[in-house]
CSV table of C-alpha atoms and ligand atoms in Angstrom, one decimal:
chain,number,residue,atom,x,y,z
A,19,MET,CA,-9.9,-82.7,69.2
A,20,GLU,CA,-8.9,-85.5,66.8
A,21,LYS,CA,-9.9,-84.8,63.2
A,22,LYS,CA,-12.1,-87.2,61.4
A,23,LYS,CA,-10.7,-89.6,58.8
A,24,LEU,CA,-12.0,-88.6,55.4
A,25,VAL,CA,-12.0,-90.4,52.0
A,26,PHE,CA,-12.5,-88.9,48.6
A,27,ALA,CA,-13.2,-90.3,45.2
A,28,ALA,CA,-14.5,-89.0,41.8
A,29,ASP,CA,-15.0,-89.8,38.2
A,30,HIS,CA,-13.5,-87.8,35.4
A,31,ALA,CA,-16.2,-85.1,35.7
A,32,GLY,CA,-15.5,-84.7,39.4
A,33,PHE,CA,-11.8,-85.2,39.8
A,34,ARG,CA,-10.8,-81.5,39.8
A,35,LEU,CA,-13.3,-80.7,42.5
A,36,LYS,CA,-12.3,-83.8,44.4
A,37,ASP,CA,-8.6,-82.7,44.3
A,38,PHE,CA,-9.6,-79.2,45.4
A,39,LEU,CA,-11.6,-80.5,48.4
A,40,ALA,CA,-9.0,-83.1,49.4
A,41,ASP,CA,-6.3,-80.4,49.4
A,42,HIS,CA,-8.7,-78.1,51.4
A,43,PHE,CA,-9.2,-80.7,54.1
A,44,ARG,CA,-5.5,-81.8,54.1
A,45,SER,CA,-4.5,-78.2,54.7
A,46,GLU,CA,-6.9,-78.2,57.7
A,47,GLY,CA,-5.1,-81.1,59.2
A,48,PHE,CA,-7.6,-83.9,58.4
A,49,ASP,CA,-6.4,-87.4,57.6
A,50,VAL,CA,-7.3,-87.6,53.9
A,51,THR,CA,-7.3,-90.5,51.6
A,52,ASP,CA,-7.8,-90.1,47.9
A,53,LEU,CA,-9.0,-93.1,45.9
A,54,GLY,CA,-8.9,-91.4,42.5
A,55,THR,CA,-9.6,-90.9,39.7
A,56,ASP,CA,-6.8,-88.6,38.8
A,57,SER,CA,-7.4,-87.3,35.3
A,58,GLU,CA,-10.1,-86.3,32.9
A,59,GLN,CA,-9.9,-89.6,31.1
A,60,SER,CA,-13.4,-91.0,31.0
A,61,CYS,CA,-14.1,-93.6,33.7
A,62,ASP,CA,-17.2,-95.1,35.3
A,63,TYR,CA,-18.5,-93.5,38.5
A,64,PRO,CA,-20.0,-96.7,40.1
A,65,VAL,CA,-16.5,-98.2,40.3
A,66,PHE,CA,-15.3,-95.3,42.4
A,67,ALA,CA,-18.5,-95.1,44.5
A,68,GLU,CA,-18.1,-98.8,45.4
A,69,LYS,CA,-14.4,-98.4,46.3
A,70,LEU,CA,-15.2,-95.5,48.6
A,71,ALA,CA,-18.1,-97.3,50.2
A,72,ASP,CA,-15.9,-100.4,50.9
A,73,TYR,CA,-13.2,-98.1,52.4
A,74,ILE,CA,-15.8,-96.7,54.8
A,75,LEU,CA,-17.3,-100.1,55.7
A,76,ASP,CA,-13.8,-101.4,56.4
A,77,GLY,CA,-13.6,-98.8,59.1
A,78,LYS,CA,-10.7,-96.9,57.4
A,79,ALA,CA,-12.6,-93.6,57.2
A,80,GLU,CA,-15.6,-92.1,59.0
A,81,LEU,CA,-17.0,-90.0,56.2
A,82,GLY,CA,-16.6,-89.9,52.4
A,83,ILE,CA,-17.0,-87.4,49.7
A,84,LEU,CA,-17.8,-88.4,46.1
A,85,CYS,CA,-17.7,-86.1,43.2
A,86,CYS,CA,-19.1,-86.6,39.7
A,87,GLY,CA,-20.9,-84.4,37.2
A,88,THR,CA,-24.2,-84.1,39.1
A,89,GLY,CA,-23.5,-86.0,42.3
A,90,ILE,CA,-26.5,-88.1,41.5
A,91,GLY,CA,-24.9,-91.1,39.8
A,92,MET,CA,-22.4,-91.4,42.6
A,93,SER,CA,-25.2,-91.3,45.3
A,94,MET,CA,-27.2,-93.9,43.4
A,95,ALA,CA,-24.3,-96.3,43.2
A,96,ALA,CA,-23.0,-95.7,46.8
A,97,ASN,CA,-26.5,-96.2,48.2
A,98,LYS,CA,-26.6,-99.8,46.7
A,99,VAL,CA,-24.0,-100.7,49.4
A,100,PRO,CA,-25.7,-101.7,52.6
A,101,GLY,CA,-24.5,-99.4,55.4
A,102,ILE,CA,-23.8,-96.5,53.2
A,103,ARG,CA,-26.1,-93.5,53.4
A,104,ALA,CA,-25.1,-91.2,50.6
A,105,ALA,CA,-26.7,-87.8,50.0
A,106,ALA,CA,-26.3,-85.6,46.9
A,107,CYS,CA,-26.5,-82.0,48.1
A,108,SER,CA,-26.2,-78.6,46.5
A,109,ASP,CA,-27.6,-76.5,49.4
A,110,THR,CA,-26.2,-75.9,52.9
A,111,PHE,CA,-29.5,-76.9,54.6
A,112,SER,CA,-29.5,-80.4,53.1
A,113,ALA,CA,-25.8,-80.8,53.8
A,114,LYS,CA,-26.4,-80.1,57.5
A,115,TYR,CA,-29.7,-82.0,58.0
A,116,THR,CA,-28.5,-85.1,56.2
A,117,ARG,CA,-25.9,-85.5,58.9
A,118,LEU,CA,-28.3,-84.4,61.8
A,119,HIS,CA,-31.3,-86.6,60.8
A,120,ASN,CA,-30.0,-89.3,58.3
A,121,ASP,CA,-26.6,-89.9,59.7
A,122,ALA,CA,-25.3,-89.7,56.1
A,123,ASN,CA,-21.8,-91.0,55.8
A,124,VAL,CA,-21.2,-90.0,52.2
A,125,LEU,CA,-21.7,-86.5,50.7
A,126,CYS,CA,-22.0,-86.5,46.9
A,127,LEU,CA,-21.3,-83.3,45.0
A,128,GLY,CA,-21.9,-82.4,41.4
A,129,ALA,CA,-18.9,-80.6,39.9
A,130,ARG,CA,-21.2,-79.4,37.1
A,131,VAL,CA,-23.7,-78.1,39.6
A,132,VAL,CA,-21.7,-76.3,42.4
A,133,GLY,CA,-18.6,-74.2,42.2
A,134,GLU,CA,-15.5,-74.8,44.4
A,135,GLY,CA,-16.6,-72.2,47.0
A,136,LEU,CA,-20.0,-73.7,47.6
A,137,ALA,CA,-18.6,-77.2,47.5
A,138,ALA,CA,-16.1,-76.4,50.2
A,139,GLU,CA,-18.9,-74.9,52.4
A,140,LEU,CA,-21.1,-77.9,51.8
A,141,ALA,CA,-18.3,-80.3,52.7
A,142,GLU,CA,-17.3,-78.3,55.8
A,143,ILE,CA,-20.9,-78.3,57.1
A,144,PHE,CA,-21.2,-82.1,56.4
A,145,VAL,CA,-17.9,-82.9,58.1
A,146,SER,CA,-18.5,-80.7,61.2
A,147,THR,CA,-22.1,-81.7,61.9
A,148,GLY,CA,-23.0,-84.7,64.1
A,149,PHE,CA,-25.9,-87.1,64.1
A,150,GLU,CA,-28.7,-86.0,66.4
A,151,GLY,CA,-29.8,-89.6,67.3
A,152,GLY,CA,-33.0,-90.1,69.3
A,153,LYS,CA,-36.0,-90.7,67.0
A,154,HIS,CA,-33.7,-90.3,64.0
A,155,ALA,CA,-31.7,-93.3,65.1
A,156,ARG,CA,-34.9,-95.4,64.9
A,157,ARG,CA,-35.6,-94.2,61.4
A,158,VAL,CA,-32.0,-94.8,60.3
A,159,GLY,CA,-32.5,-98.3,61.8
A,160,LEU,CA,-35.6,-98.8,59.6
A,161,ILE,CA,-33.4,-98.0,56.6
A,162,SER,CA,-31.0,-100.8,57.7
A,163,ASP,CA,-34.1,-103.1,58.1
A,164,ILE,CA,-35.0,-102.5,54.5
A,165,GLU,CA,-31.5,-103.4,53.4
A,166,LYS,CA,-31.7,-106.7,55.3
A,167,ARG,CA,-35.1,-107.6,54.0
A,168,LYS,CA,-34.3,-106.8,50.4
A,169,GLY,CA,-30.9,-108.4,50.6
A,170,LYS,CA,-32.5,-111.7,51.7
A,171,LYS,CA,-34.8,-111.8,48.6
A,172,LYS,CA,-32.0,-111.8,46.0
B,518,RB5,C1,-20.2,-88.2,33.4
B,518,RB5,O1,-20.4,-87.6,32.1
B,518,RB5,C2,-21.4,-88.0,34.2
B,518,RB5,O2,-22.5,-88.7,33.7
B,518,RB5,C3,-21.2,-88.4,35.6
B,518,RB5,O3,-20.1,-87.7,36.1
B,518,RB5,C4,-22.3,-88.2,36.6
B,518,RB5,O4,-22.8,-86.9,36.6
B,518,RB5,C5,-23.4,-89.2,36.7
B,518,RB5,O5,-24.3,-89.1,37.5
């Protein structure tokens, strides 16, 4: 089975976790792209969230993983991009169901919240779980409708 294309990005707080996860999936044979950052030098998480969102919307990767201190700032920024459904998760149930029910295409992890072991488990679940479709597809469609309506008002 062909492995999914994955894209990773982080700010300074998340870069070590991002590197760890990118290596983890590379060693499993996934096609991994790393959009940075690559040091602990302070940087702005929305810049990396937008880069990763664009990469996915350009069709260059199927799923993305963003790491910052909490996972929350990254999810807020990524969710401003129409077509991105980003979920900040720190438990395995949420990581599974945000794929099954929300068709999330970006997982956001907090390097100050979860350790490497749990982060790898969350990411594995996220990447290996598919969207259930059916009534959930209609609901995800309603999210897209909100994006269209609000986009027009600007
Ligand atoms: C950086 O200190 C921190 O604010 C950032 O990584 C993130 O947690 C924001 O949500």
